[in-house]
Amino acid sequence: MGYQNSFKVFLCLSVIFLFSMKIMVLEKYFEKINFTAFSIHTTKPIRKGAHYWFSQTNKHANKNITLPNCTLPPDLGPYNIQLNVPLDNEFKNERMSFGGHNKPENCIALQKIAIVIPFRNRESHLKIWLHNMHPFLQKQQADYGIYVIEQHGNLPFNRAKLLNIGYKEALKEYDYNCFIFSDVDIIPMDQRNLYRCSTNPKHMAHALDKFNFRLLYATLFGGVVAFTKEQFLKVNGFSNLFWGWGGEDDDLYKRVITAGMQIERMNNIISKTKAIPHKRDPGNEDNPKSTGFQHVATRNGEPLLEKAARRMYTDGLNSLNYTFIRVMKHRLYTKVLVDIGKPENIEQ
Ligand code: UDP
Ligand code: MN
């Protein structure tokens, strides 16, 4: 290569180098703008000018500076749920860690929330749920992880047992102190519906669109419920004995009352909730038959609900057994696949 050619190569390399430096500088600049805008939004109640201080301290990751407790942003309101999630428009947040975990960057959240979803063969609902719920939870400044507990095989579905398993599996990963047990097809329609635990177990799916936003019956406790770790231990979790559709939520209600607690609900406007319409799934038939809304689920002829109070100390978290198959870390959630066995009265 002659002198002239080497000079040309050198010139080219210099131009490329300068160009990439410029991009880096610009990126930093925009990052700063975005970050500051985000900080203003999330640290509203903190003294004037604090957002600037945060943006600086975080950037330098000074470990000696303790972050303030999180507060809710002031602009929570009706939530626009997206039911059609285009393939190329899945929710993205670069800060989120794999497995569907996220916590606020600029503040400390007091509750560490595990959201546990019972699951089998509902991919399309899960996709919609995730797409809407990640931004929802992040707006509420939640420190949370999403656990989808999948029942292996085609034997009757057992929602409650899967939720007990979710509680145990989530605790293996992080020091959660609040558990929200949610169906995969239920999405809140208002950001003021706080996905948080409270002083009593909380029912969060009482104003469903499919029931005209009315509470169906006073003791309804299905769809989405929130328990602190202590509250859930106090009721020994869910019963493991409800196979097929129905009854396990009424049983849980009885446990809460028997343990001397009340249930809480937020008002009907804040609690407006979307339930994605669907047909009953195969393998989740009524357990075993229902009369009106009162289930008469039985085990070997014994009506389960009638004996809920007596059974709760021997049937639940302390009697839970299952076979762990595997855990899969997806970008937006952690899936735990389990074999939960079969109803005692099924011979197979
Ligand atoms: N579910 C599931 N696969 C099934 C049956 C149930 O994933 O085959 C889960 C899912 O999270 C669902 C919840 O269990 O939202 C409750 O079941 P379902 O939606 O049938 O109850 P309903 O809509 O009648 O309250
Ligand atoms: Mn449903």
Coordinates of C-alpha atoms and ligand atoms in Angstrom, one line a residue:
M1 CA 0.0 0.0 0.0
G2 CA 1.4 3.4 -1.0
Y3 CA 1.6 6.4 1.2
Q4 CA -1.5 7.9 -0.3
N5 CA -3.6 4.8 0.3
S6 CA -2.5 4.5 3.9
F7 CA -3.4 8.1 4.4
K8 CA -6.9 7.5 3.0
V9 CA -7.4 4.5 5.3
F10 CA -6.3 6.6 8.3
L11 CA -8.7 9.3 7.3
C12 CA -11.6 6.9 7.0
L13 CA -10.8 5.4 10.4
S14 CA -10.7 8.9 11.9
V15 CA -14.0 9.8 10.4
I16 CA -15.6 6.6 11.8
F17 CA -14.1 7.2 15.2
L18 CA -15.2 10.8 15.4
F19 CA -18.7 9.8 14.2
S20 CA -19.1 7.1 16.9
M21 CA -17.9 9.4 19.6
K22 CA -20.5 12.0 18.5
I23 CA -23.2 9.3 18.7
M24 CA -22.1 8.4 22.2
V25 CA -22.1 12.0 23.4
L26 CA -25.6 12.5 21.9
E27 CA -26.9 9.4 23.5
K28 CA -25.6 10.5 26.9
Y29 CA -27.3 13.9 26.3
F30 CA -30.7 12.3 25.5
E31 CA -30.4 9.8 28.3
K32 CA -30.0 12.7 30.7
I33 CA -33.0 14.5 29.3
N34 CA -35.2 11.4 29.6
F35 CA -33.9 10.6 33.0
T36 CA -34.6 14.0 34.3
A37 CA -38.1 14.0 32.9
F38 CA -38.7 10.6 34.5
S39 CA -37.4 11.8 37.8
I40 CA -39.6 14.9 37.9
H41 CA -42.5 12.6 37.4
T42 CA -41.6 10.0 40.1
T43 CA -40.3 12.2 42.8
K44 CA -43.1 14.8 42.8
P45 CA -43.8 15.0 46.5
I46 CA -40.2 15.5 47.4
R47 CA -38.8 19.0 47.9
K48 CA -38.3 21.3 45.0
G49 CA -35.3 20.6 42.9
A50 CA -34.8 17.1 44.3
H51 CA -35.3 15.5 40.9
Y52 CA -32.1 17.1 39.8
W53 CA -30.3 15.8 42.8
F54 CA -31.6 12.2 42.1
S55 CA -30.6 12.3 38.5
Q56 CA -27.1 13.2 39.5
T57 CA -26.7 10.8 42.5
N58 CA -28.0 7.8 40.5
K59 CA -25.8 8.4 37.6
H60 CA -22.8 8.2 39.8
A61 CA -24.3 5.2 41.7
N62 CA -23.1 6.4 45.0
K63 CA -23.8 3.5 47.3
N64 CA -23.7 5.7 50.4
I65 CA -26.7 7.6 49.5
T66 CA -30.0 6.0 50.5
L67 CA -32.9 6.4 48.2
P68 CA -36.2 7.8 49.5
N69 CA -39.3 5.7 49.9
C70 CA -41.4 5.5 46.7
T71 CA -44.5 7.6 46.4
L72 CA -47.3 7.3 43.9
P73 CA -47.3 9.6 40.9
P74 CA -50.1 12.2 41.1
D75 CA -51.5 11.4 37.6
L76 CA -53.0 8.0 38.1
G77 CA -56.4 7.5 36.4
P78 CA -58.4 5.4 34.0
Y79 CA -56.3 3.0 32.1
N80 CA -56.5 2.3 28.4
I81 CA -56.2 -1.4 28.1
Q82 CA -54.9 -2.7 24.8
L83 CA -56.5 -6.0 23.7
N84 CA -54.7 -6.3 20.4
V85 CA -51.1 -6.7 20.9
P86 CA -49.2 -6.5 17.6
L87 CA -46.3 -8.9 17.3
D88 CA -43.8 -6.2 16.9
N89 CA -45.2 -4.0 19.7
E90 CA -44.6 -6.1 22.8
F91 CA -43.9 -4.1 26.0
K92 CA -40.2 -3.2 26.3
N93 CA -38.2 -1.7 29.1
E94 CA -34.5 -2.0 28.9
R95 CA -34.1 -1.7 32.7
M96 CA -36.3 -4.7 33.4
S97 CA -34.5 -7.9 34.5
F98 CA -35.2 -11.2 32.8
G99 CA -38.1 -13.2 34.2
G100 CA -40.4 -10.2 34.5
H101 CA -38.9 -8.5 37.5
N102 CA -38.8 -4.8 37.9
K103 CA -38.3 -2.2 40.7
P104 CA -38.2 1.5 40.7
E105 CA -34.9 3.1 40.0
N106 CA -35.1 6.2 42.1
C107 CA -36.8 5.1 45.2
I108 CA -37.3 2.2 47.6
A109 CA -40.7 0.4 47.3
L110 CA -41.9 -0.9 50.7
Q111 CA -43.7 -3.9 49.3
K112 CA -42.0 -6.6 47.3
I113 CA -44.8 -8.1 45.3
A114 CA -45.0 -11.5 43.7
I115 CA -47.8 -11.7 41.1
V116 CA -48.9 -15.3 40.8
I117 CA -50.9 -16.5 37.8
P118 CA -52.4 -20.0 37.5
F119 CA -51.9 -21.2 34.0
R120 CA -52.5 -23.9 31.3
N121 CA -53.0 -23.3 27.6
R122 CA -53.9 -19.6 27.7
E123 CA -51.1 -18.1 25.7
S124 CA -53.2 -15.4 24.0
H125 CA -54.5 -14.1 27.4
L126 CA -51.1 -14.2 28.9
K127 CA -49.7 -12.0 26.1
I128 CA -52.4 -9.4 26.6
W129 CA -52.0 -9.5 30.4
L130 CA -48.3 -9.0 30.2
H131 CA -48.5 -6.2 27.7
N132 CA -50.9 -4.2 29.8
M133 CA -49.7 -5.1 33.3
H134 CA -46.0 -4.3 33.1
P135 CA -46.6 -0.6 32.3
F136 CA -49.5 -0.6 34.8
L137 CA -47.3 -1.9 37.7
Q138 CA -44.3 0.3 36.8
K139 CA -46.5 3.3 36.8
Q140 CA -47.5 2.4 40.3
Q141 CA -43.9 2.2 41.3
A142 CA -44.0 -1.4 42.2
D143 CA -41.1 -3.7 43.1
Y144 CA -42.5 -6.9 41.6
G145 CA -42.0 -10.2 39.8
I146 CA -44.4 -12.2 37.6
Y147 CA -44.8 -15.9 38.2
V148 CA -46.9 -18.0 35.8
I149 CA -47.5 -21.4 37.3
E150 CA -48.3 -23.9 34.6
Q151 CA -50.0 -27.2 35.3
H152 CA -48.5 -30.0 33.3
G153 CA -50.7 -32.6 31.6
N154 CA -54.4 -32.8 30.9
L155 CA -55.8 -33.9 34.2
P156 CA -58.4 -31.6 35.9
F157 CA -57.1 -28.1 36.6
N158 CA -56.4 -27.0 40.1
R159 CA -56.2 -23.2 40.3
A160 CA -55.8 -23.0 44.1
K161 CA -53.0 -25.6 44.3
L162 CA -51.1 -23.8 41.5
L163 CA -51.4 -20.5 43.5
N164 CA -50.0 -22.2 46.6
I165 CA -47.1 -23.5 44.5
G166 CA -46.5 -19.9 43.1
Y167 CA -46.2 -18.6 46.7
K168 CA -43.5 -21.2 47.5
E169 CA -41.6 -20.9 44.3
A170 CA -41.6 -17.1 44.3
L171 CA -40.1 -17.0 47.8
K172 CA -37.2 -19.1 46.6
E173 CA -36.2 -16.2 44.4
Y174 CA -36.7 -13.0 46.4
D175 CA -37.9 -11.8 49.8
Y176 CA -41.4 -11.1 48.7
N177 CA -43.8 -9.7 51.4
C178 CA -46.9 -9.3 49.3
F179 CA -48.6 -11.9 47.0
I180 CA -51.2 -11.0 44.4
F181 CA -53.0 -14.0 43.0
S182 CA -54.4 -13.2 39.6
D183 CA -56.3 -14.9 36.9
V184 CA -54.6 -14.5 33.5
D185 CA -57.7 -12.9 31.9
I186 CA -58.3 -10.1 34.4
I187 CA -56.9 -6.6 33.9
P188 CA -57.7 -3.4 36.0
M189 CA -59.2 -0.5 34.1
D190 CA -57.9 2.2 36.5
Q191 CA -54.4 2.9 37.7
R192 CA -55.7 4.0 41.1
N193 CA -56.6 0.3 41.7
L194 CA -53.4 -0.3 43.7
Y195 CA -51.7 -3.6 43.1
R196 CA -50.6 -3.7 46.8
C197 CA -51.3 -5.6 49.9
S198 CA -53.2 -4.0 52.8
T199 CA -54.0 -4.5 56.5
N200 CA -56.5 -7.2 55.5
P201 CA -56.6 -9.5 52.5
K202 CA -57.8 -7.5 49.6
H203 CA -60.3 -8.5 46.9
M204 CA -59.5 -6.7 43.7
A205 CA -61.8 -8.1 41.0
H206 CA -65.2 -7.3 42.4
A207 CA -66.3 -4.7 39.8
L208 CA -66.0 -6.8 36.6
D209 CA -67.2 -5.4 33.2
K210 CA -68.9 -8.8 32.5
F211 CA -71.1 -8.4 35.6
N212 CA -71.8 -4.7 34.9
F213 CA -69.2 -3.6 37.5
R214 CA -71.4 -5.0 40.3
L215 CA -70.4 -7.3 43.1
L216 CA -72.0 -10.6 42.3
Y217 CA -72.4 -11.7 45.9
A218 CA -71.1 -10.4 49.2
T219 CA -68.6 -13.1 49.9
L220 CA -67.2 -13.2 46.4
F221 CA -63.4 -13.5 46.6
G222 CA -62.2 -14.7 43.2
G223 CA -60.3 -13.4 40.2
V224 CA -57.6 -11.3 41.9
V225 CA -56.8 -11.2 45.6
A226 CA -53.8 -9.7 47.6
F227 CA -52.3 -11.2 50.7
T228 CA -49.3 -10.1 52.7
K229 CA -47.0 -13.0 53.6
E230 CA -48.3 -13.0 57.1
Q231 CA -52.0 -13.0 56.1
F232 CA -51.4 -15.9 53.7
L233 CA -49.6 -18.0 56.3
K234 CA -52.4 -17.2 58.8
V235 CA -54.9 -19.0 56.5
N236 CA -52.5 -21.7 55.5
G237 CA -52.8 -20.6 51.9
F238 CA -55.5 -22.1 49.6
S239 CA -57.0 -25.5 49.9
N240 CA -55.3 -28.1 47.6
L241 CA -58.5 -30.1 47.1
F242 CA -60.5 -28.1 44.6
W243 CA -60.1 -29.8 41.2
G244 CA -62.0 -28.3 38.3
W245 CA -63.8 -25.0 38.2
G246 CA -65.2 -23.3 41.3
G247 CA -65.4 -23.3 45.0
E248 CA -61.7 -22.6 45.9
D249 CA -62.3 -18.9 46.1
D250 CA -65.3 -19.3 48.5
D251 CA -63.2 -21.6 50.6
L252 CA -60.5 -19.0 50.8
Y253 CA -63.0 -16.4 51.9
K254 CA -64.1 -18.8 54.7
R255 CA -60.5 -19.2 55.8
V256 CA -60.0 -15.4 56.0
I257 CA -63.0 -15.0 58.2
T258 CA -62.1 -18.1 60.3
A259 CA -58.7 -16.6 60.9
G260 CA -60.3 -13.5 62.3
M261 CA -59.7 -11.2 59.4
Q262 CA -62.0 -9.2 57.1
I263 CA -61.7 -8.7 53.4
E264 CA -61.1 -5.3 51.9
R265 CA -62.3 -3.8 48.6
M266 CA -61.6 -0.4 47.1
N267 CA -64.5 1.5 45.7
N268 CA -66.3 0.4 42.5
I269 CA -65.0 3.2 40.3
I270 CA -61.4 2.7 41.0
S271 CA -61.9 -1.1 40.9
K272 CA -63.4 -1.3 37.4
T273 CA -61.9 -4.4 35.9
K274 CA -61.8 -6.0 32.4
A275 CA -62.4 -9.7 32.2
I276 CA -61.5 -11.1 28.8
P277 CA -64.4 -13.2 27.6
H278 CA -63.8 -16.9 26.9
K279 CA -65.4 -20.3 27.0
R280 CA -64.8 -22.7 29.8
D281 CA -61.5 -24.6 29.2
P282 CA -61.4 -28.4 28.7
G283 CA -60.2 -30.0 31.9
N284 CA -61.7 -27.3 34.1
E285 CA -65.3 -28.5 34.3
D286 CA -67.4 -27.7 37.4
N287 CA -66.2 -29.4 40.5
P288 CA -68.1 -31.6 40.4
K289 CA -71.4 -29.9 40.0
S290 CA -72.7 -26.5 40.9
T291 CA -76.1 -25.4 42.0
G292 CA -76.5 -21.8 41.2
F293 CA -73.5 -20.0 42.6
Q294 CA -73.1 -22.2 45.6
H295 CA -70.7 -25.0 44.8
V296 CA -71.0 -28.4 46.4
A297 CA -67.5 -29.6 45.6
T298 CA -66.9 -32.9 47.3
R299 CA -64.0 -35.2 48.1
N300 CA -65.1 -38.8 48.5
G301 CA -68.7 -37.5 49.1
E302 CA -67.6 -35.0 51.8
P303 CA -68.8 -31.5 50.9
L304 CA -65.6 -29.4 51.0
L305 CA -67.0 -26.0 51.6
E306 CA -69.1 -26.9 54.6
K307 CA -66.0 -28.0 56.4
A308 CA -63.8 -25.2 55.2
A309 CA -63.1 -23.8 58.7
R310 CA -62.1 -27.2 60.2
R311 CA -60.0 -28.3 57.2
M312 CA -58.0 -25.1 56.8
Y313 CA -55.2 -26.0 59.3
T314 CA -54.5 -29.4 57.7
D315 CA -55.2 -28.6 54.0
G316 CA -53.1 -25.9 52.4
L317 CA -49.5 -24.7 52.4
N318 CA -48.5 -27.2 55.1
S319 CA -49.9 -30.2 53.1
L320 CA -48.8 -29.0 49.7
N321 CA -46.9 -31.5 47.6
Y322 CA -46.0 -31.4 43.9
T323 CA -43.3 -32.2 41.5
F324 CA -41.3 -29.3 40.2
I325 CA -40.5 -29.9 36.5
R326 CA -38.6 -26.7 35.4
V327 CA -38.4 -23.0 35.6
M328 CA -38.2 -20.9 32.4
K329 CA -37.1 -17.3 32.5
H330 CA -38.9 -15.3 29.8
R331 CA -38.3 -11.7 29.1
L332 CA -41.6 -10.6 30.7
Y333 CA -42.3 -13.4 33.2
T334 CA -41.0 -16.5 35.0
K335 CA -42.8 -19.7 34.2
V336 CA -42.7 -22.6 36.6
L337 CA -43.9 -25.9 35.1
V338 CA -45.2 -28.3 37.7
D339 CA -46.9 -31.7 38.0
I340 CA -49.6 -31.4 40.7
G341 CA -50.9 -34.9 40.6
K342 CA -54.5 -35.8 40.3
P343 CA -57.7 -35.7 42.4
E344 CA -57.8 -38.4 45.0
N345 CA -60.9 -40.0 43.6
I346 CA -59.6 -40.4 40.1
E347 CA -58.2 -43.8 39.4
Q348 CA -55.5 -43.7 36.7
Ligands
UDP1 N1 -56.8 -21.3 33.8 C1 -55.9 -21.7 32.8 N2 -56.2 -22.7 32.0 C2 -57.3 -23.5 32.2 C3 -58.2 -23.1 33.2 C4 -58.0 -22.1 34.0 O1 -54.9 -21.0 32.7 O2 -57.5 -24.5 31.4 C5 -56.5 -20.2 34.8 C6 -56.5 -18.9 34.1 O3 -55.6 -18.0 34.8 C7 -57.9 -18.4 34.4 C8 -58.1 -18.9 35.8 O4 -57.5 -20.2 35.8 O5 -58.1 -17.0 34.3 C9 -59.6 -19.1 36.2 O6 -60.3 -19.9 35.3 P1 -61.5 -19.3 34.4 O7 -61.0 -18.2 33.6 O8 -62.1 -20.4 33.6 O9 -62.5 -18.8 35.5 P2 -63.7 -17.8 35.3 O10 -63.4 -16.9 34.1 O11 -65.0 -18.5 35.1 O12 -63.7 -17.0 36.6
MN2 MN -61.7 -16.3 33.2

